[in-house]
Coordinates of C-alpha atoms and ligand atoms in Angstrom, one line a residue:
X1 CA 78.8 87.6 179.5
X2 CA 75.3 88.3 178.2
X3 CA 72.3 87.5 180.4
X4 CA 69.4 85.3 179.2
X5 CA 65.9 86.1 180.1
X6 CA 62.5 85.1 178.7
X7 CA 59.5 87.4 178.0
X8 CA 56.3 85.6 177.2
X9 CA 52.7 86.7 176.6
X10 CA 50.2 85.2 179.1
X11 CA 46.9 87.0 178.9
X12 CA 45.2 85.8 182.0
X13 CA 45.5 83.4 185.0
X14 CA 43.6 80.4 183.6
X15 CA 45.5 77.3 184.9
X16 CA 46.1 75.8 181.5
X17 CA 47.4 79.0 180.0
X18 CA 49.7 79.7 182.9
X19 CA 51.0 76.1 182.9
X20 CA 51.8 76.3 179.2
X21 CA 53.3 79.8 179.2
X22 CA 55.3 79.3 182.4
X23 CA 56.7 76.1 180.9
X24 CA 57.5 77.9 177.7
X25 CA 59.3 80.8 179.6
X26 CA 61.5 78.3 181.4
X27 CA 62.1 76.0 178.5
X28 CA 63.3 78.9 176.4
X29 CA 66.1 79.3 178.9
X30 CA 67.1 75.6 178.9
X31 CA 64.4 74.0 181.1
X32 CA 63.8 73.7 184.8
X33 CA 66.7 71.3 185.3
X34 CA 69.2 73.9 184.1
X35 CA 68.5 75.9 187.3
X36 CA 67.2 73.3 189.8
X37 CA 68.7 69.9 190.7
X38 CA 66.1 67.1 190.5
X39 CA 65.1 65.8 193.9
X40 CA 66.3 68.9 195.7
X41 CA 64.6 71.0 198.4
X42 CA 63.4 74.3 196.9
X43 CA 62.3 77.5 198.7
X44 CA 59.6 79.3 196.6
X45 CA 59.2 83.0 197.6
X46 CA 56.2 84.9 196.2
X47 CA 55.5 88.6 196.9
X48 CA 52.7 88.5 199.5
X49 CA 52.8 92.1 200.7
X50 CA 49.5 92.0 202.6
X51 CA 46.2 90.2 203.0
X52 CA 44.8 90.9 199.6
X53 CA 43.1 88.6 197.1
X54 CA 44.8 87.4 193.9
X55 CA 42.9 89.7 191.6
X56 CA 44.0 92.8 193.6
X57 CA 47.2 93.0 191.6
X58 CA 49.0 93.4 194.9
X59 CA 50.2 89.9 195.5
X60 CA 51.9 87.3 193.3
X61 CA 49.0 85.4 191.8
X62 CA 48.7 81.9 193.3
X63 CA 48.1 80.2 190.0
X64 CA 51.7 81.2 188.9
X65 CA 53.0 79.6 192.2
X66 CA 50.8 76.5 191.7
X67 CA 52.1 75.8 188.2
X68 CA 55.7 76.4 189.3
X69 CA 55.2 73.9 192.2
X70 CA 53.9 71.4 189.7
X71 CA 57.0 71.8 187.5
X72 CA 59.2 71.3 190.5
X73 CA 57.2 68.2 191.6
X74 CA 57.7 66.7 188.1
X75 CA 61.5 66.6 188.9
X76 CA 60.8 65.2 192.4
X77 CA 61.6 68.4 194.3
X78 CA 60.4 69.0 197.8
X79 CA 58.8 72.5 197.8
X80 CA 58.7 75.0 200.7
X81 CA 56.7 78.2 200.2
X82 CA 57.1 81.3 202.4
X83 CA 57.3 85.1 202.6
X84 CA 57.7 87.9 205.2
X85 CA 54.8 90.2 204.5
X86 CA 54.9 93.9 205.4
X87 CA 52.0 93.5 207.8
X88 CA 54.0 91.4 210.1
X89 CA 54.4 94.2 212.6
X90 CA 54.8 92.6 216.0
X91 CA 52.3 89.8 215.3
X92 CA 53.3 86.7 213.5
X93 CA 49.7 85.6 213.3
X94 CA 49.1 88.3 210.7
X95 CA 51.0 86.2 208.3
X96 CA 48.3 83.4 208.5
X97 CA 45.7 85.9 207.2
X98 CA 48.0 86.9 204.4
X99 CA 48.5 83.3 203.4
X100 CA 44.8 82.6 203.6
X101 CA 43.5 85.7 201.7
X102 CA 46.2 85.7 199.0
X103 CA 45.2 82.1 198.1
X104 CA 48.7 80.7 198.7
X105 CA 47.6 78.5 201.6
X106 CA 45.1 76.7 199.4
X107 CA 47.6 76.2 196.6
X108 CA 50.1 74.7 199.1
X109 CA 47.4 72.4 200.5
X110 CA 46.3 71.3 197.0
X111 CA 49.8 70.7 195.8
X112 CA 51.4 69.2 198.9
X113 CA 53.9 72.0 199.4
X114 CA 55.0 73.0 202.9
X115 CA 54.0 76.6 203.8
X116 CA 56.4 78.2 206.3
X117 CA 56.9 81.5 208.2
X118 CA 60.1 83.4 208.2
X119 CA 60.3 83.7 212.0
X120 CA 63.6 81.9 212.5
X121 CA 66.6 83.7 211.2
X122 CA 70.4 83.7 210.8
X123 CA 72.2 87.0 211.1
X124 CA 74.2 88.1 208.1
X125 CA 76.4 91.1 208.3
X126 CA 73.7 93.8 208.5
X127 CA 70.4 91.9 208.5
X128 CA 68.9 88.5 209.5
X129 CA 67.5 86.4 206.7
X130 CA 65.2 83.4 207.1
X131 CA 66.9 80.1 208.0
X132 CA 64.9 78.5 205.2
X133 CA 67.6 79.8 202.9
X134 CA 70.1 77.6 204.7
X135 CA 67.7 74.6 204.8
X136 CA 66.9 74.6 201.1
X137 CA 69.1 73.8 198.2
X138 CA 67.6 76.4 195.9
X139 CA 65.6 79.7 196.1
X140 CA 63.1 80.5 193.4
X141 CA 61.7 84.1 193.6
X142 CA 58.2 84.6 192.2
X143 CA 58.0 88.3 192.1
X144 CA 55.2 90.7 191.2
X145 CA 55.7 93.7 188.8
X146 CA 54.5 96.9 190.4
X147 CA 55.4 100.5 190.8
X148 CA 56.7 101.4 194.2
X149 CA 56.4 104.8 196.0
X150 CA 59.8 104.5 197.6
X151 CA 61.9 102.4 195.2
X152 CA 60.1 103.3 192.0
X153 CA 59.6 99.7 190.9
X154 CA 59.3 96.4 192.6
X155 CA 60.2 93.2 190.7
X156 CA 63.0 90.7 191.0
X157 CA 65.5 92.4 193.4
X158 CA 63.0 94.1 195.7
X159 CA 61.1 90.9 196.2
X160 CA 64.1 89.6 198.1
X161 CA 63.5 92.1 200.9
X162 CA 60.8 89.7 202.1
X163 CA 63.5 87.3 203.0
X164 CA 64.4 89.6 205.9
X165 CA 63.0 88.0 209.0
X166 CA 60.1 89.6 210.9
X167 CA 60.3 93.1 212.4
X168 CA 63.8 93.6 211.1
X169 CA 62.4 94.9 207.9
X170 CA 61.1 97.9 209.8
X171 CA 64.5 98.3 211.4
X172 CA 66.1 98.4 208.0
X173 CA 63.7 101.1 206.8
X174 CA 64.5 103.1 209.9
X175 CA 68.3 102.7 209.7
X176 CA 68.6 103.1 206.0
X177 CA 65.9 105.6 205.2
X178 CA 67.8 107.5 202.5
X179 CA 66.9 106.1 199.1
X180 CA 70.5 105.5 198.2
X181 CA 71.2 103.7 201.4
X182 CA 68.1 101.5 201.1
X183 CA 69.2 100.7 197.5
X184 CA 72.5 99.5 199.0
X185 CA 70.7 97.2 201.4
X186 CA 68.6 95.7 198.6
X187 CA 71.8 95.1 196.6
X188 CA 73.4 93.5 199.8
X189 CA 70.5 91.2 200.2
X190 CA 70.7 90.2 196.5
X191 CA 74.4 89.5 197.0
X192 CA 73.6 87.2 200.0
X193 CA 70.6 85.4 198.5
X194 CA 70.9 84.9 194.7
X195 CA 67.9 83.0 193.5
X196 CA 68.6 80.0 191.2
X197 CA 65.7 81.3 189.2
X198 CA 63.3 84.2 189.2
X199 CA 59.8 84.3 187.7
X200 CA 57.9 87.6 187.4
X201 CA 54.2 87.7 187.4
X202 CA 53.4 90.7 185.1
X203 CA 50.1 89.4 183.9
X204 CA 48.2 91.9 186.1
X205 CA 50.8 94.5 187.0
X206 CA 50.4 97.8 188.9
X207 CA 51.1 101.5 188.1
X208 CA 50.7 104.8 189.9
X209 CA 51.2 104.9 193.7
X210 CA 52.1 101.2 194.1
X211 CA 52.8 98.8 195.5
X212 CA 49.5 98.4 197.5
X213 CA 46.0 99.7 197.7
X214 CA 46.9 103.2 196.4
X215 CA 48.2 101.8 193.1
X216 CA 46.2 101.1 190.0
X217 CA 46.2 97.5 188.6
X218 CA 47.3 97.5 185.0
X219 CA 46.8 94.5 182.7
X220 CA 50.1 93.7 180.9
X221 CA 49.7 90.0 180.1
X222 CA 53.3 89.1 180.5
X223 CA 55.5 86.5 182.3
X224 CA 59.2 86.9 182.6
X225 CA 61.9 84.4 183.8
X226 CA 65.6 84.4 184.2
X227 CA 68.5 84.2 186.6
X228 CA 69.9 87.7 186.4
X229 CA 67.7 89.9 188.6
X230 CA 69.4 93.1 187.4
X231 CA 68.6 92.2 183.8
X232 CA 65.0 91.3 184.7
X233 CA 64.4 94.5 186.6
X234 CA 66.1 96.5 183.8
X235 CA 63.6 95.1 181.3
X236 CA 60.7 95.9 183.7
X237 CA 62.0 99.5 183.9
X238 CA 62.0 99.7 180.1
X239 CA 58.5 98.3 180.0
X240 CA 57.4 101.0 182.5
X241 CA 59.0 103.7 180.3
X242 CA 61.9 104.7 182.5
X243 CA 65.6 104.1 182.3
X244 CA 67.0 101.2 184.3
X245 CA 69.6 103.4 186.0
X246 CA 66.7 105.7 187.3
X247 CA 66.1 102.8 189.7
X248 CA 68.7 103.2 192.4
X249 CA 68.9 99.5 193.4
X250 CA 69.4 98.6 189.7
X251 CA 72.2 101.2 189.6
X252 CA 73.7 99.9 192.8
X253 CA 73.6 96.2 191.9
X254 CA 74.8 96.8 188.3
X255 CA 77.7 98.9 189.7
X256 CA 78.8 95.9 191.8
X257 CA 78.8 93.7 188.8
X258 CA 75.8 91.6 190.0
X259 CA 74.1 91.7 186.5
X260 CA 73.5 93.4 183.2
X261 CA 71.4 96.5 182.9
X262 CA 72.3 97.3 179.3
X263 CA 69.7 96.0 176.8
X264 CA 72.5 95.0 174.4
X265 CA 73.8 92.7 177.0
X266 CA 70.5 91.0 177.7
X267 CA 69.3 88.2 175.3
X268 CA 65.5 88.2 175.5
X269 CA 63.9 85.0 174.4
X270 CA 60.2 85.0 173.3
X271 CA 58.6 88.4 172.7
X272 CA 60.6 91.3 171.4
X273 CA 60.6 94.2 173.8
X274 CA 60.1 96.8 171.1
X275 CA 57.2 94.9 169.7
X276 CA 55.2 95.1 172.9
X277 CA 54.5 98.9 172.5
X278 CA 53.4 99.3 176.1
X279 CA 52.0 102.7 177.0
X280 CA 54.4 104.2 179.7
X281 CA 53.3 103.5 183.3
X282 CA 51.8 106.2 185.6
X283 CA 54.6 106.7 188.0
X284 CA 54.3 107.1 191.8
X285 CA 53.8 110.7 193.0
X286 CA 57.1 110.8 194.7
X287 CA 59.0 109.8 191.5
X288 CA 57.4 112.1 189.0
X289 CA 59.6 114.1 186.7
X290 CA 59.5 117.8 185.8
X291 CA 60.4 119.6 182.6
X292 CA 62.6 122.1 184.5
X293 CA 66.3 122.1 183.7
X294 CA 68.2 119.5 185.8
X295 CA 70.4 122.0 187.8
X296 CA 67.3 123.8 188.9
X297 CA 65.5 120.7 190.0
X298 CA 68.6 119.5 191.9
X299 CA 68.6 122.8 193.7
X300 CA 64.9 122.7 194.4
X301 CA 65.0 119.0 195.6
X302 CA 66.6 120.1 198.9
X303 CA 63.4 122.0 199.7
X304 CA 61.0 119.5 198.3
X305 CA 59.2 117.0 200.5
X306 CA 56.8 114.2 199.9
X307 CA 54.8 113.1 202.9
X308 CA 52.0 110.7 203.8
X309 CA 48.6 112.3 204.2
X310 CA 45.7 110.5 205.9
X311 CA 42.2 110.4 204.2
X312 CA 40.3 110.1 207.5
X313 CA 36.9 109.4 206.0
X314 CA 38.3 106.2 204.5
X315 CA 40.3 105.1 207.5
X316 CA 38.9 102.0 209.3
X317 CA 41.3 102.5 212.3
X318 CA 42.9 99.1 211.8
X319 CA 46.3 100.5 213.1
X320 CA 48.3 98.6 210.5
X321 CA 50.1 101.8 209.6
X322 CA 51.0 102.4 213.2
X323 CA 52.5 98.9 213.5
X324 CA 54.4 99.3 210.3
X325 CA 55.9 102.7 210.8
X326 CA 59.6 102.4 211.5
X327 CA 59.8 105.8 213.3
X328 CA 56.7 105.2 215.4
X329 CA 55.5 108.7 214.4
X330 CA 51.8 107.8 213.7
X331 CA 49.2 108.0 216.5
X332 CA 45.5 107.2 216.6
X333 CA 43.1 109.8 217.9
X334 CA 39.3 109.8 218.0
X335 CA 39.2 111.3 214.4
X336 CA 41.7 108.9 213.0
X337 CA 45.5 108.7 212.4
X338 CA 47.8 111.7 212.8
X339 CA 51.4 111.9 211.6
X340 CA 54.3 113.6 213.4
X341 CA 56.1 115.0 210.3
X342 CA 59.1 116.1 212.2
X343 CA 60.0 112.4 212.7
X344 CA 58.7 111.0 209.4
X345 CA 61.4 109.6 207.0
X346 CA 59.0 109.3 204.0
X347 CA 59.5 105.6 203.6
X348 CA 55.8 105.1 202.9
X349 CA 55.6 101.8 204.7
X350 CA 52.4 103.2 206.2
X351 CA 50.8 103.6 202.8
X352 CA 52.1 100.2 201.7
X353 CA 50.2 98.3 204.5
X354 CA 46.9 100.4 204.5
X355 CA 44.2 98.0 203.4
X356 CA 41.8 100.7 202.3
X357 CA 44.0 103.2 200.5
X358 CA 43.5 105.8 203.2
X359 CA 47.0 107.2 203.0
X360 CA 48.0 109.3 200.0
X361 CA 51.3 110.8 199.2
X362 CA 51.2 114.6 199.3
X363 CA 53.8 116.9 197.7
X364 CA 55.1 120.1 199.4
X365 CA 53.9 123.4 197.9
X366 CA 57.3 123.9 196.2
X367 CA 57.1 120.5 194.5
X368 CA 53.7 121.3 193.2
X369 CA 54.8 124.8 192.0
X370 CA 57.6 123.4 189.9
X371 CA 55.5 120.6 188.5
X372 CA 57.2 117.7 190.3
Ligands
SF4_1 S1 54.7 108.0 208.8 FE1 54.7 106.6 207.1 S2 56.2 107.5 205.7 FE2 56.6 108.4 207.7 S3 58.1 107.2 208.7 FE3 56.1 106.4 209.3 S4 55.7 104.8 207.9 FE4 57.3 106.0 207.0
SF4_2 S1 45.2 104.8 207.7 FE1 44.9 102.8 206.8 S2 46.3 101.5 207.9 FE2 46.2 103.4 209.1 S3 44.6 102.9 210.6 FE3 43.6 103.9 208.9 S4 42.9 102.2 207.6 FE4 44.4 101.4 209.0

């Protein structure tokens, strides 16, 4: 069966415009009641990676969340909002700062939504997910469209990783550090927690070394909505200028029959994809392509490494990277952070949480020589 998604232009975050365009995106799919039962309890999960303001392009913009809450209140839903940010580390109080700085706390106060933390969990087969999934009737994911150093893109499916409770995210990075294995975990989470509806904030997106301070905000002026996260992410991949199956978690989820990745199986309401004419995104360093023949690249890949490199002059010694590192292979010395590369698994969680873009991805000499 074909998947239905909507793709709507929304140039900026002014409240009236977001309300109108978000309503349009959902109405084109049949309206909010097609996905959400009136009077139900709904968990809304934005992407709140770290304590960054709305205009950073790093977090889901609070105005999108606000207008979604209002739509839900119109059908008498009780709204719960929460996320499990990367900066959690060992300190749950870090989440308060994320909620404050991202603007989500204020939106919840204004709109009467309950803001919660994902500290209580229920173990699924391989990972614990927040119990708020059990306590709510519906999940609505409000993702942010960004490039991602480790997974290439973050959108609908990757946003669900934030449902993993507390420090277990770090454990998953440690235990499933190969990209293919991590893609399987993301598909597992999507199988466990299928949102009733996903909205994607692609008004201010991100390209380059996303998903955090090392990436470059990129104005796209788009909102997407739909139920099939594979289809939504496949359309994001097309917008970025890559093939959907280049993204391992899309490949994995599509292979399990969790959604459609082929454009001819996705009915897009609203804008035509071809008509957008988006310039291809700058890709993360670790994902860049070469013009060399594929067999040569495959051979060379075994010798190629990407690794985090500290920019010590920018480092403010906040220790966020040390707390986030699943391998505990970063230490702080007088001059700043140092990495034990013999232990590093190149997950780039350290780069993801650095508030001042003081960690860059470096390529090994061979990677540079062959133009990767
Ligand atoms: S140093 Fe950075 S990239 Fe390496 S394992 Fe730790 S968090 Fe991951
Ligand atoms: S590299 Fe970034 S995250 Fe790590 S201590 Fe320095 S400023 Fe903090």
